[in-house]
Every structure is written in structure tokens, then in C-alpha cells.
Coordinates of C-alpha atoms in Angstrom, one line a residue:
M7 CA 0.4 14.6 19.7
S8 CA -2.1 11.9 18.7
G9 CA -4.4 12.1 21.7
P10 CA -4.5 11.0 25.4
A11 CA -3.2 7.5 24.8
L12 CA 0.5 6.9 25.2
H13 CA 1.7 4.2 22.8
L14 CA 4.2 1.8 24.3
A15 CA 6.7 -0.1 22.2
V16 CA 9.3 -2.6 23.6
E17 CA 12.5 -3.8 22.2
I18 CA 12.7 -7.6 22.5
D19 CA 16.0 -8.5 20.8
G20 CA 18.3 -10.8 22.7
D21 CA 17.9 -11.1 26.5
G22 CA 17.7 -7.4 27.2
A23 CA 19.4 -4.0 26.9
H24 CA 22.4 -4.9 29.0
P25 CA 25.1 -6.9 27.2
A26 CA 25.3 -9.3 30.1
A27 CA 21.5 -9.7 30.4
W28 CA 21.7 -13.4 29.5
R29 CA 23.3 -14.0 32.9
R30 CA 20.0 -13.2 34.6
A31 CA 17.7 -14.7 32.0
A32 CA 15.2 -17.4 33.0
H33 CA 16.3 -19.7 30.3
S34 CA 19.6 -21.4 29.3
P35 CA 21.7 -19.6 26.7
D36 CA 21.0 -22.3 24.1
Q37 CA 17.3 -21.3 24.1
L38 CA 17.9 -17.7 23.1
L39 CA 17.8 -18.4 19.3
T40 CA 14.8 -20.8 19.3
P41 CA 11.4 -19.9 17.7
R42 CA 9.7 -20.8 21.0
R43 CA 11.7 -18.1 22.9
V44 CA 10.8 -15.4 20.3
A45 CA 7.1 -16.4 20.3
Q46 CA 6.9 -16.4 24.1
V47 CA 8.3 -12.9 24.5
A48 CA 6.1 -11.6 21.8
A49 CA 3.0 -13.2 23.4
I50 CA 3.9 -11.6 26.8
A51 CA 4.2 -8.2 25.2
E52 CA 0.9 -8.6 23.3
N53 CA -1.0 -9.9 26.3
A54 CA 0.3 -7.0 28.3
G55 CA -1.2 -4.5 25.9
F56 CA 1.9 -3.1 24.2
T57 CA 1.3 -1.3 20.9
L58 CA 4.5 -2.4 19.2
I59 CA 7.5 -4.7 19.5
T60 CA 10.7 -3.9 17.7
L61 CA 13.5 -6.4 16.9
D62 CA 17.1 -5.0 16.7
D63 CA 19.4 -6.3 13.9
G64 CA 22.6 -5.8 12.0
V65 CA 24.8 -7.8 9.7
L66 CA 27.3 -8.3 12.5
P67 CA 26.6 -10.3 15.6
P68 CA 25.8 -8.3 18.8
G69 CA 27.9 -8.2 21.8
A70 CA 31.4 -9.7 22.3
S71 CA 32.9 -12.7 24.0
P72 CA 32.3 -14.1 26.6
D73 CA 28.7 -13.0 26.1
P74 CA 26.4 -14.8 23.5
V75 CA 26.9 -13.1 20.1
G76 CA 24.2 -14.7 17.9
R77 CA 20.9 -13.6 16.5
I78 CA 18.4 -14.5 13.8
G79 CA 17.6 -11.9 11.2
A80 CA 15.0 -9.4 12.4
V81 CA 12.7 -9.7 9.4
E82 CA 12.7 -13.5 9.7
R83 CA 11.8 -13.3 13.4
A84 CA 9.2 -10.6 12.7
A85 CA 7.5 -12.9 10.1
F86 CA 7.4 -15.8 12.5
V87 CA 6.0 -13.6 15.3
A88 CA 3.4 -12.2 12.9
A89 CA 1.9 -15.6 12.4
S90 CA 1.6 -16.2 16.1
T91 CA 0.1 -12.8 17.2
S92 CA -3.1 -10.9 16.3
T93 CA -3.0 -7.4 17.6
I94 CA 0.5 -6.1 18.4
G95 CA 2.5 -4.2 15.8
I96 CA 5.8 -5.7 14.7
A97 CA 8.7 -3.5 13.5
P98 CA 12.1 -5.1 12.6
V99 CA 15.2 -3.0 12.5
V100 CA 16.6 -3.0 9.0
P101 CA 19.6 -0.9 8.1
V102 CA 19.9 0.1 4.4
T103 CA 23.5 1.3 4.6
Y104 CA 24.6 -1.7 2.5
A105 CA 21.4 -3.7 1.9
E106 CA 19.6 -3.3 -1.4
P107 CA 16.5 -1.1 -0.9
F108 CA 14.5 -3.1 -3.5
H109 CA 14.9 -6.3 -1.5
V110 CA 14.2 -4.6 1.8
S111 CA 11.0 -3.1 0.4
S112 CA 9.9 -6.5 -0.8
Q113 CA 10.6 -8.2 2.5
L114 CA 8.8 -5.5 4.5
A115 CA 5.8 -5.5 2.2
S116 CA 5.6 -9.2 2.6
L117 CA 5.7 -8.8 6.4
D118 CA 2.8 -6.4 6.2
H119 CA 0.8 -9.0 4.2
I120 CA 1.6 -11.7 6.7
S121 CA 0.7 -9.6 9.7
A122 CA -2.5 -8.2 8.0
G123 CA -1.3 -4.7 8.3
R124 CA 0.6 -4.6 11.6
A125 CA 4.1 -4.1 10.3
G126 CA 6.5 -1.3 10.7
W127 CA 10.2 -0.6 9.9
V128 CA 12.8 0.9 12.2
V129 CA 15.4 2.5 9.9
A130 CA 19.0 2.1 11.2
E131 CA 22.6 2.4 10.1
E132 CA 25.5 0.0 9.9
E133 CA 28.3 2.0 11.5
R134 CA 31.1 -0.5 12.0
P135 CA 33.6 -0.9 9.1
E136 CA 33.4 -4.7 9.4
A137 CA 29.8 -4.5 8.1
A138 CA 31.0 -3.3 4.7
R139 CA 33.3 -6.4 4.4
A140 CA 30.5 -8.7 5.5
W141 CA 28.3 -7.3 2.7
G142 CA 31.2 -7.2 0.2
R143 CA 30.4 -3.5 -0.4
P144 CA 32.6 -0.3 -0.4
L145 CA 32.8 1.3 3.0
V146 CA 30.3 4.0 3.8
A147 CA 32.6 5.8 6.2
D148 CA 31.1 9.1 7.3
A149 CA 27.9 10.0 9.0
D150 CA 26.6 12.1 6.2
A151 CA 27.0 9.3 3.7
R152 CA 25.2 6.8 6.0
A153 CA 22.4 9.3 6.4
R154 CA 22.2 9.7 2.6
E155 CA 21.9 5.9 2.2
S156 CA 19.1 5.8 4.8
R157 CA 17.3 8.7 3.1
D158 CA 17.5 7.2 -0.3
G159 CA 16.6 3.7 1.0
V160 CA 13.4 5.0 2.6
E161 CA 12.5 7.0 -0.5
V162 CA 13.0 3.9 -2.8
A163 CA 11.0 1.6 -0.4
R164 CA 8.1 4.1 -0.2
A165 CA 8.0 4.5 -4.0
L166 CA 8.1 0.8 -4.5
W167 CA 5.2 0.2 -2.1
D168 CA 3.2 2.6 -4.3
S169 CA 4.4 1.0 -7.6
W170 CA 1.3 -1.3 -7.4
E171 CA -2.0 0.5 -7.1
D172 CA -4.4 -1.0 -4.6
D173 CA -6.6 -2.6 -7.4
A174 CA -3.7 -3.8 -9.6
V175 CA -4.4 -7.4 -8.7
I176 CA -7.5 -8.7 -10.7
R177 CA -7.4 -12.5 -10.2
S178 CA -9.9 -13.0 -13.0
V179 CA -10.4 -16.6 -13.8
A180 CA -12.8 -15.8 -16.6
T181 CA -10.2 -13.7 -18.5
S182 CA -7.1 -15.5 -17.2
R183 CA -5.8 -12.1 -16.0
Y184 CA -4.0 -11.8 -12.7
L185 CA -2.8 -8.2 -13.0
D186 CA -3.9 -4.9 -14.6
R187 CA -0.5 -3.8 -16.0
E188 CA -1.8 -0.3 -16.4
R189 CA -1.8 -0.1 -12.6
L190 CA 1.8 -1.1 -12.2
H191 CA 4.4 1.7 -12.4
Y192 CA 8.1 2.2 -12.8
I193 CA 9.5 4.4 -10.0
D194 CA 12.6 5.6 -12.0
F195 CA 14.6 6.6 -8.9
T196 CA 18.2 7.9 -9.5
G197 CA 20.2 8.8 -6.4
D198 CA 23.9 9.5 -5.7
A199 CA 24.9 5.9 -5.4
Y200 CA 22.4 3.8 -7.3
A201 CA 19.3 3.8 -9.5
V202 CA 16.1 1.7 -9.2
K203 CA 13.5 1.4 -11.9
G204 CA 10.9 -1.0 -10.4
P205 CA 8.1 -1.8 -10.1
A206 CA 8.0 -4.0 -7.0
I207 CA 7.5 -7.7 -7.1
V208 CA 5.1 -7.7 -4.1
P209 CA 1.6 -6.1 -4.2
R210 CA 1.0 -2.9 -2.3
P211 CA 1.1 -3.5 1.5
P212 CA -2.3 -3.6 3.3
Q213 CA -1.4 -0.4 5.1
G214 CA -0.4 1.2 1.8
Q215 CA 2.8 2.3 3.4
L216 CA 4.3 0.6 6.4
V217 CA 4.9 2.7 9.5
V218 CA 8.5 4.0 9.2
L219 CA 10.3 4.7 12.5
G220 CA 13.8 6.3 12.8
R221 CA 15.9 9.0 14.3
P222 CA 15.1 12.4 12.8
D223 CA 18.8 13.4 12.7
R224 CA 19.5 10.5 10.4
V225 CA 16.3 10.3 8.3
P226 CA 14.3 13.4 7.2
A227 CA 11.2 13.9 9.2
A228 CA 9.1 14.1 6.0
Q229 CA 10.0 10.4 5.4
L230 CA 9.1 9.3 8.9
D231 CA 5.8 8.3 10.5
V232 CA 7.4 8.0 14.0
A233 CA 10.5 9.9 15.1
L234 CA 12.6 8.2 17.8
V235 CA 14.1 10.9 20.0
E236 CA 16.6 10.6 22.8
G237 CA 17.7 12.7 25.8
R238 CA 19.1 12.0 29.2
D239 CA 16.3 13.8 31.0
L240 CA 12.7 14.8 30.5
A241 CA 13.6 18.3 29.4
S242 CA 16.0 17.0 26.7
V243 CA 13.4 14.6 25.4
A244 CA 10.7 17.3 25.3
T245 CA 13.1 19.6 23.4
A246 CA 14.1 16.9 20.9
G247 CA 10.4 16.0 20.4
A248 CA 9.4 19.6 19.8
R249 CA 12.1 20.0 17.1
T250 CA 10.8 17.2 14.8
A251 CA 8.0 17.6 12.3
A252 CA 7.3 13.8 12.1
P253 CA 3.6 12.9 12.6
R254 CA 4.4 10.9 15.8
V255 CA 7.2 11.1 18.3
F256 CA 8.4 8.2 20.5
A257 CA 11.0 8.7 23.3
E258 CA 13.7 6.1 23.8
V259 CA 13.8 4.9 27.5
E260 CA 16.0 2.3 29.1
V261 CA 14.5 0.7 32.1
A262 CA 15.6 -1.5 35.1
L263 CA 12.8 -2.1 37.6
D264 CA 12.6 -3.4 41.1
T265 CA 11.5 -7.0 41.3
P266 CA 10.0 -8.8 44.4
E267 CA 13.4 -10.4 45.0
V268 CA 15.9 -7.6 44.3
T269 CA 16.0 -3.9 43.6
A270 CA 16.8 -2.4 40.2
A271 CA 20.0 -0.9 41.4
E272 CA 21.2 -4.3 42.8
R273 CA 20.3 -5.9 39.5
V274 CA 22.3 -3.3 37.5
A275 CA 25.3 -3.6 39.9
D276 CA 25.2 -7.4 39.5
L277 CA 25.5 -7.1 35.7
E278 CA 28.0 -4.3 35.8
R279 CA 30.5 -6.8 37.3
H280 CA 30.6 -8.5 33.9
A281 CA 30.2 -5.6 31.4
P282 CA 29.2 -1.9 31.4
W283 CA 25.8 -0.8 30.4
T284 CA 26.8 1.7 27.7
D285 CA 25.4 5.2 28.0
R286 CA 23.9 6.0 24.6
G287 CA 22.4 9.3 25.7
R288 CA 19.0 7.9 26.4
L289 CA 16.6 8.6 29.3
R290 CA 17.3 5.8 31.8
H291 CA 15.0 4.7 34.7
I292 CA 16.4 2.6 37.5
G293 CA 13.8 2.2 40.2
S294 CA 10.3 1.1 41.0
A295 CA 7.3 0.4 38.8
D296 CA 5.4 3.3 40.4
Q297 CA 8.2 5.7 39.6
L298 CA 8.2 4.5 36.0
V299 CA 4.4 5.1 35.8
A300 CA 4.9 8.6 37.0
L301 CA 7.8 9.2 34.5
L302 CA 5.6 7.9 31.6
G303 CA 2.8 10.1 32.7
D304 CA 5.2 13.1 32.5
L305 CA 6.4 12.0 29.1
S306 CA 2.9 11.7 27.8
R307 CA 2.7 15.5 27.8
H308 CA 5.5 15.7 25.4
V309 CA 5.6 12.6 23.2
D310 CA 3.1 10.3 21.5
G311 CA 4.8 7.1 22.7
V312 CA 7.8 5.5 24.3
R313 CA 10.0 2.7 23.2
L314 CA 11.2 0.8 26.3
R315 CA 14.4 -1.1 26.4
P316 CA 14.3 -3.4 29.4
L317 CA 17.6 -4.3 31.3
V318 CA 16.7 -8.0 31.3
L319 CA 13.6 -9.1 29.4
D320 CA 12.7 -12.1 31.6
E321 CA 12.7 -9.9 34.7
D322 CA 11.6 -6.4 33.6
L323 CA 8.9 -7.5 31.1
A324 CA 7.1 -9.4 33.9
V325 CA 7.0 -6.2 36.1
L326 CA 5.9 -4.1 33.1
S327 CA 3.1 -6.5 32.4
R328 CA 2.0 -7.0 36.0
L329 CA 2.4 -3.5 37.4
V330 CA 3.2 -0.8 34.9
L331 CA 0.8 -1.2 32.0
P332 CA -2.2 -1.9 34.3
A333 CA -1.5 1.2 36.3
L334 CA -1.2 3.3 33.1
S335 CA -4.5 1.8 31.9
E336 CA -6.2 2.7 35.1
R337 CA -5.0 6.3 34.6
R338 CA -6.2 6.1 31.0
L339 CA -2.8 6.9 29.7
V340 CA -2.6 3.9 27.4
A341 CA -5.0 2.0 25.2
R342 CA -4.7 -1.6 24.0
P343 CA -4.5 -2.3 20.2
L344 CA -7.8 -3.6 18.9
P345 CA -8.1 -6.9 16.9
G346 CA -8.3 -6.3 13.2
T347 CA -6.8 -2.9 13.4
S348 CA -3.7 -1.9 11.4
L349 CA -0.6 -0.4 13.1
R350 CA -1.3 2.9 11.2
S351 CA -4.8 3.0 12.6
T352 CA -3.6 2.2 16.1
L353 CA -1.2 5.1 16.0
G354 CA -3.9 7.4 14.5
L355 CA -2.1 7.7 11.1
E356 CA -4.1 7.8 7.9
R357 CA -3.6 5.3 5.2
P358 CA -1.8 7.1 2.4
A359 CA -3.2 7.4 -1.0
N360 CA -1.2 5.8 -3.8
R361 CA 0.9 8.5 -5.4
F362 CA 0.4 7.2 -8.9
A363 CA -3.4 6.8 -8.6
A364 CA -3.6 10.2 -7.0
A365 CA -1.5 11.7 -9.9
A366 CA -3.7 10.1 -12.5
L367 CA -6.9 11.3 -10.8
A368 CA -5.5 14.9 -10.6
T369 CA -4.7 14.7 -14.4
Q370 CA -8.2 13.6 -15.2
E371 CA -9.7 16.4 -13.1
D372 CA -7.4 19.0 -14.8
A373 CA -8.6 17.7 -18.2
R374 CA -12.2 18.4 -17.4

């Protein structure tokens, strides 16, 4: 546990966690994929005091007809949001089941530069066979193979982020030198499915290593900064959190809150007429803001943070901002991110030393 503060993340993809959430949205469907919509939701989350926003993604469109099925790439949305926010962390979901880890690492390093050290990465998998056809890649069919792709993808990305030492960029006008090539390194990775030599094409991220989030049953805990754990009740979440050795643990929680106009149960029932809210084995709160505050207080004794998945963003995010986060702040259960602070610092994670610089220093010390 990182301390008394509970870190709150919120998933802001689409119109909410329910597949028919768009039917209760405060905007027309054609506004969903506009930059203004993404910026507005991110600004609400930042002003409310959330630690982190995540943006779900995949090569295939979400949902199914007759619901809206479009989305803009998570990395692109994250880069846009990074330029219009100043304190909140931003973590796109990027599967590496079929994507090239070299390109993924470059995109994420660039995002960390754009956001001045506020970027994270939610590691996910492409499970549907259609994704392989969309990528033009051989099918990765079984769970173990997908886990291997995630493990190798994270290993490659982390190595590439270190392939530039922190002082590799010189920018010397007098000598016409931009780089010190002695501080660029090949990573020479060879896995079961591919090999990557490197180095990266983007300088080391401001955080050294982005904050990596993922499920500990799909990505080894040693590769994660934040483990995302699930469970249908408090005891299951506590057990899952205790089993992981990741530095930080976040619980996945789906929420539907009472609003001034209608109860949470009535809102869920209204949407269930159109499509089911799939049970993914996560803790689910359907009720009042006060009850959610109490639940988060209980969770704070077992996890370092919570990723909230609101039923309908336009309705639940307003209640979270107006009632839930202020109540948690009064109880000193949450702390707002500070301006100029990296996501790693906000989460109480140290900035990692560059592996190549550390190895060179160790060699020098052994030679003395």
C-alpha cells in the first residue's frame, strides 16, 4: 500500500460502461467521436481530482448494431487530451497481441513527452479472431499465447525506453552534435515469436519508464507498476490484491449512481431493455453516492487505488465530481494530483534508473 490516499482512475471510453449508454448521454450520437467531447470529459475528470483517466481501445469497433460502434484510437485521443490537461494522468489501452512492440513503445514514449511525464499504459489483449484478420497476422488463439505476447511486448517496450540514456541528447550547436551515440544501446531481444534489436527512435521518456498497468494473471507482476484486480465482492478483491507482488494494486469497480432525477437501479433497468450489462466478474456498485464513498473507504484498506467504470459518463461522472470525490477528500481518503508532478510521483513510484547506465556504473565500480 502506498499510503492513506486512495488513487482514483476513471475509464472514459465511449459513453460509459453499458453498451447502450449512448441512449442516456447528454449529447447527440454524432458528437461522440469529436475532439470537443473527449476534451470535455477529460476536463471534468481532471477538475474533479481524479488521478488518472484510461481510454479503452482495440482494433475492432466496440459494441454491435444498433448501438454506435466507432471509436478513435486510444493513443491519438490520449495525445490530444495531454495537450489540453495539466495534472491528470493519461493511460491508453494498447494491446500488443498483434501490434508491433517497437511502434507501441515509440508511441507511448512520445505520449509521455507530450504530457510532461503523465502517461501510463494499460496492457490488454485482442481476444477475438477477427482482430488477427484486421491486422493481417496469424491468429494468436489460446490464452497462454496471448499472455506470452503481452509479456514479451512489455519487456521490449521497457527495454526500448532504456535504450536511450537520460543524457544521450546533447544538442550542441558548437560541435554540431545532437546525440552521444555511446549512450544509445541495442536491446537485442529475442523471444518466441520475434526479435527486436533497437535502439528506440524516441528519447527516453520523462518518467524513465511509463507507468504500466495490467492484469497480473496476463502480465507478470514484475513487469507491472499497477496490477488491475477483479472480484465480485470486497473479500474477492482483497484476496486478489494480496496475491500480486506488483508495487501498486487497483481494483476494477463498475458504478451506477443515483441522480437527482432517477435512482441507479431505474437507470440500469432502462438500459437493460436495450442490451445486457455483461457481468465481467468485477465489483459492481448500484446505489447512492454515500454508499459508494463507504465502499471506497473499505477498499482503501486493501488496495492502492480504484479504476471506476461509470454506467453512463454524462450522468455518473457528474455525481462522482459533485458528491463522491469531495466526500472522499473530506475524509482524507484521496489527494489531488499536483501540477508539475509526474504520474509515477503521484502514485509514489520511484523513477527507475536506466539499466544500461546502471550496468556501466557497476562495471566501473568493479574495476576499481
